[in-house]
């Protein structure tokens, strides 16, 4: 019960795809930086609000850097919370909700930024430039 030898006419050549370790590392780095840049850009959006007559807020709107809009009810905030720099609304933990929601909505831009960074890294990784 030995192995049968493969005939040469039965042999089908195969092609091998080689993925470098540096390419995988560059891909991970580009996604970390791409989505990090996106999260930073989300902080550049603008808040607006619609108050009611009693001083509470009917809605708080956040327009993202990429022109998407996040709209919430007033979340119990007063006009005073927005007008004054020390108001409750201006705490980072309260604004973080809007940044995270806008991050989710603008995720496609995170992928575009990441792909751009990955392309640049691959270009400079595979091509060597020398100045003479």
XYZ file of N, CA and C in Angstrom:
396
model
N 0.807 -1.182 0.000
C 0.000 0.000 0.000
C 0.854 1.250 0.000
N 1.569 1.436 -0.999
C 2.396 2.621 -1.137
C 1.654 3.740 -1.847
N 2.277 4.899 -1.823
C 1.671 6.043 -2.491
C 1.894 5.916 -3.984
N 0.871 6.313 -4.703
C 1.035 6.316 -6.149
C 1.742 7.590 -6.556
N 2.620 7.465 -7.485
C 3.323 8.623 -8.000
C 2.414 9.405 -8.928
N 2.534 10.701 -8.813
C 1.728 11.572 -9.652
C 2.397 11.657 -11.019
N 1.596 11.492 -12.050
C 2.146 11.599 -13.392
C 2.346 13.074 -13.727
N 3.280 13.350 -14.557
C 3.563 14.735 -14.907
C 2.426 15.381 -15.663
N 1.640 14.601 -16.409
C 0.535 15.217 -17.140
C -0.632 15.575 -16.215
N -0.679 14.993 -15.014
C -1.734 15.317 -14.056
C -1.379 16.541 -13.209
N -0.183 17.021 -13.321
C 0.272 18.130 -12.499
C -0.287 19.452 -13.020
N -0.933 20.195 -12.131
C -1.481 21.507 -12.483
C -0.662 22.545 -11.718
N -0.016 23.458 -12.438
C 0.807 24.448 -11.734
C -0.079 25.409 -10.918
N 0.410 25.789 -9.771
C -0.332 26.725 -8.929
C 0.470 28.006 -8.786
N -0.235 29.103 -8.533
C 0.424 30.387 -8.311
C 0.319 30.708 -6.832
N 1.366 31.259 -6.324
C 1.421 31.591 -4.907
C 1.325 33.097 -4.737
N 0.462 33.524 -3.848
C 0.354 34.940 -3.499
C 1.128 35.133 -2.205
N 2.063 36.058 -2.247
C 2.899 36.316 -1.077
C 2.476 37.649 -0.470
N 2.128 37.613 0.800
C 1.780 38.826 1.531
C 2.870 39.071 2.557
N 3.479 40.207 2.454
C 4.565 40.538 3.373
C 4.015 40.888 4.751
N 4.797 40.591 5.736
C 4.434 40.931 7.115
C 4.308 42.452 7.272
N 5.169 43.178 6.584
C 5.131 44.642 6.672
C 3.833 45.200 6.088
N 3.259 44.533 5.106
C 1.992 44.994 4.534
C 0.856 44.865 5.543
N 0.854 43.795 6.296
C -0.185 43.608 7.314
C -0.011 44.641 8.425
N 1.218 44.885 8.823
C 1.482 45.892 9.850
C 1.077 47.272 9.350
N 1.393 47.591 8.087
C 1.003 48.878 7.508
C -0.510 49.016 7.448
N -1.209 47.942 7.167
C -2.674 47.983 7.119
C -3.252 48.296 8.500
N -2.720 47.645 9.514
C -3.197 47.893 10.879
C -2.881 49.324 11.308
N -1.677 49.774 11.018
C -1.280 51.141 11.371
C -2.156 52.161 10.657
N -2.438 51.924 9.383
C -3.245 52.882 8.628
C -4.669 52.952 9.160
N -5.240 51.831 9.596
C -6.591 51.869 10.162
C -6.606 52.572 11.519
N -5.591 52.350 12.321
C -5.531 53.034 13.618
C -5.410 54.540 13.413
N -4.490 54.955 12.549
C -4.312 56.381 12.301
C -5.504 56.978 11.558
N -6.054 56.257 10.592
C -7.190 56.767 9.824
C -8.405 57.038 10.693
N -8.744 56.086 11.555
C -9.899 56.290 12.421
C -9.568 57.233 13.574
N -8.309 57.310 13.961
C -7.899 58.308 14.954
C -8.045 59.719 14.406
N -7.645 59.908 13.159
C -7.812 61.207 12.500
C -9.298 61.544 12.379
N -10.113 60.550 12.009
C -11.552 60.783 11.903
C -12.132 61.222 13.239
N -11.760 60.550 14.320
C -12.284 60.919 15.637
C -11.851 62.333 16.013
N -10.635 62.697 15.666
C -10.178 64.069 15.912
C -10.957 65.090 15.105
N -11.251 64.765 13.851
C -12.026 65.675 13.001
C -13.461 65.838 13.487
N -13.982 64.827 14.148
C -15.359 64.921 14.659
C -15.484 66.001 15.729
N -14.393 66.365 16.361
C -14.421 67.416 17.376
C -14.542 68.811 16.751
N -14.416 68.907 15.446
C -14.481 70.203 14.769
C -15.894 70.565 14.306
N -16.871 69.738 14.621
C -18.250 70.029 14.244
C -18.826 71.170 15.067
N -20.077 71.513 14.769
C -20.721 72.635 15.452
C -22.026 72.205 16.101
N -22.241 72.710 17.303
C -23.479 72.455 18.024
C -24.461 73.589 17.763
N -25.725 73.244 17.684
C -26.791 74.229 17.661
C -27.936 73.663 18.488
N -28.859 74.521 18.880
C -29.941 74.065 19.734
C -31.195 74.904 19.488
N -32.328 74.345 19.888
C -33.607 75.061 19.836
C -34.191 75.072 21.242
N -34.298 76.250 21.831
C -34.830 76.319 23.191
C -36.353 76.436 23.218
N -36.925 76.049 24.328
C -38.336 76.286 24.607
C -38.456 77.560 25.447
N -39.681 78.039 25.648
C -39.881 79.266 26.408
C -39.499 79.142 27.876
N -39.555 77.960 28.442
C -39.252 77.811 29.866
C -37.758 77.641 30.147
N -36.928 77.736 29.135
C -35.482 77.654 29.331
C -34.886 76.289 29.054
N -35.728 75.255 28.914
C -35.184 73.939 28.571
C -34.942 73.878 27.069
N -34.214 72.877 26.648
C -33.885 72.748 25.224
C -34.803 71.730 24.566
N -35.372 72.119 23.442
C -36.205 71.205 22.666
C -35.329 70.188 21.944
N -34.228 70.665 21.358
C -33.320 69.746 20.673
C -31.904 70.312 20.659
N -30.967 69.394 20.583
C -29.557 69.747 20.401
C -29.111 69.075 19.111
N -28.571 69.856 18.199
C -28.099 69.343 16.915
C -26.589 69.485 16.852
N -25.976 68.493 16.257
C -24.526 68.535 16.062
C -24.261 68.275 14.592
N -23.675 69.258 13.923
C -23.310 69.098 12.517
C -21.851 68.693 12.452
N -21.596 67.525 11.874
C -20.252 66.966 11.857
C -19.369 67.694 10.853
N -18.105 67.418 10.921
C -17.127 68.002 9.999
C -17.456 67.635 8.550
N -18.096 66.489 8.351
C -18.437 66.004 7.016
C -19.902 66.264 6.666
N -20.509 67.240 7.325
C -21.874 67.716 7.047
C -22.980 66.709 7.318
N -22.770 65.772 8.178
C -23.859 64.928 8.675
C -24.409 65.587 9.925
N -25.619 65.205 10.303
C -26.233 65.844 11.455
C -26.700 64.810 12.471
N -26.394 65.081 13.721
C -26.857 64.272 14.843
C -27.860 65.136 15.604
N -29.081 64.647 15.753
C -30.108 65.427 16.446
C -30.634 64.622 17.627
N -30.681 65.265 18.776
C -31.220 64.631 19.976
C -32.215 65.587 20.620
N -33.010 65.049 21.505
C -33.873 65.906 22.308
C -32.976 66.671 23.270
N -33.518 67.581 23.995
C -32.720 68.453 24.853
C -31.925 67.758 25.929
N -32.206 66.493 26.204
C -31.485 65.702 27.212
C -31.483 66.352 28.589
N -32.490 67.168 28.866
C -32.611 67.788 30.179
C -31.711 68.990 30.400
N -31.011 69.450 29.381
C -30.143 70.615 29.530
C -30.961 71.896 29.451
N -30.474 72.916 30.118
C -31.065 74.252 30.108
C -30.246 75.146 29.167
N -30.833 76.278 28.783
C -30.091 77.239 27.968
C -28.832 77.699 28.684
N -28.925 77.826 29.997
C -27.774 78.280 30.790
C -26.596 77.311 30.652
N -26.896 76.021 30.493
C -25.833 75.025 30.365
C -25.023 75.223 29.092
N -25.649 75.792 28.088
C -24.964 75.998 26.817
C -24.325 77.382 26.756
N -25.004 78.383 27.279
C -24.496 79.759 27.199
C -23.204 79.970 27.972
N -23.082 79.372 29.132
C -21.922 79.618 29.977
C -20.863 78.549 29.783
N -19.630 78.987 29.734
C -18.499 78.076 29.506
C -18.407 77.000 30.588
N -18.811 77.337 31.804
C -18.764 76.368 32.896
C -20.056 75.571 33.015
N -20.942 75.700 32.032
C -22.214 74.992 32.077
C -22.025 73.484 31.986
N -23.040 72.779 32.422
C -22.996 71.310 32.464
C -22.778 70.697 31.080
N -23.299 71.328 30.047
C -23.186 70.770 28.696
C -21.744 70.738 28.202
N -20.941 71.664 28.648
C -19.578 71.801 28.122
C -18.587 70.802 28.703
N -19.032 69.920 29.554
C -18.150 68.849 30.019
C -17.927 67.874 28.861
N -16.700 67.413 28.744
C -16.357 66.515 27.631
C -17.204 65.249 27.647
N -17.511 64.749 28.823
C -18.300 63.516 28.918
C -19.698 63.701 28.339
N -20.256 64.899 28.396
C -21.566 65.152 27.802
C -21.488 65.298 26.285
N -20.412 65.879 25.801
C -20.241 66.047 24.356
C -19.781 64.764 23.667
N -19.189 63.873 24.436
C -18.640 62.638 23.870
C -19.706 61.820 23.144
N -20.930 61.834 23.649
C -22.024 61.109 22.987
C -22.163 61.561 21.536
N -22.123 62.876 21.295
C -22.272 63.415 19.945
C -21.072 63.063 19.066
N -19.889 63.070 19.658
C -18.691 62.718 18.899
C -18.725 61.251 18.473
N -19.169 60.386 19.368
C -19.220 58.950 19.049
C -20.290 58.674 17.991
N -21.455 59.305 18.126
C -22.518 59.111 17.136
C -22.094 59.629 15.767
N -21.425 60.766 15.735
C -20.953 61.294 14.453
C -19.840 60.415 13.884
N -19.019 59.832 14.763
C -17.975 58.900 14.337
C -18.600 57.701 13.632
N -19.689 57.188 14.186
C -20.392 56.056 13.561
C -20.967 56.445 12.211
N -21.546 57.643 12.140
C -22.184 58.090 10.904
C -21.161 58.372 9.804
N -19.988 58.825 10.193
C -18.947 59.194 9.224
C -17.899 58.108 9.037
N -18.201 56.884 9.409
C -17.212 55.789 9.356
C -16.648 55.576 7.956
N -17.452 55.832 6.931
C -16.949 55.634 5.557
C -15.755 56.540 5.270
N -15.740 57.726 5.886
C -14.598 58.614 5.705
C -13.367 58.084 6.441
N -13.584 57.376 7.530
C -12.475 56.727 8.231
C -11.817 55.675 7.351
N -12.648 54.919 6.629
C -12.095 53.931 5.697
C -11.331 54.610 4.565
N -11.866 55.713 4.044
C -11.177 56.430 2.965
C -9.833 56.989 3.434
N -9.810 57.554 4.626
C -8.555 58.078 5.171
C -7.563 56.935 5.383
N -8.041 55.811 5.901
C -7.176 54.652 6.153
C -6.610 54.089 4.859
N -7.439 53.981 3.845
C -6.970 53.452 2.554
C -5.942 54.385 1.944
N -6.151 55.690 2.091
C -5.176 56.660 1.576
C -3.840 56.513 2.296
N -3.884 56.412 3.609
C -2.650 56.245 4.382
C -1.965 54.934 4.006
N -2.738 53.855 3.857
C -2.171 52.564 3.476
C -1.518 52.637 2.097
N -2.158 53.320 1.170
C -1.591 53.462 -0.182
C -0.270 54.215 -0.144
N -0.208 55.266 0.630
C 1.031 56.040 0.736
C 2.123 55.196 1.389
N 1.773 54.476 2.456
C 2.766 53.615 3.112
C 3.288 52.537 2.157
N 2.390 51.921 1.407
C 2.817 50.880 0.450
C 3.693 51.467 -0.645
N 3.327 52.652 -1.123
C 4.104 53.291 -2.184
C 5.538 53.521 -1.732
N 5.700 54.098 -0.548
C 7.051 54.378 -0.066
C 7.759 53.132 0.451
N 7.017 52.084 0.735
C 7.617 50.839 1.183
C 8.188 50.041 0.004
N 7.549 50.127 -1.140
C 7.961 49.339 -2.292
C 8.886 50.079 -3.247
N 8.855 51.406 -3.206
C 9.712 52.191 -4.085
C 10.721 52.960 -3.243
N 11.967 52.827 -3.607
C 13.040 53.543 -2.908
C 13.469 54.728 -3.742
N 13.564 55.864 -3.115
C 13.984 57.079 -3.792
C 15.361 57.485 -3.283
N 16.201 57.909 -4.216
C 17.520 58.372 -3.855
C 17.751 59.730 -4.490
N 18.274 60.630 -3.711
C 18.652 61.945 -4.236
C 20.142 61.947 -4.461
N 20.530 62.392 -5.651
C 21.955 62.421 -5.993
C 22.379 63.836 -6.292
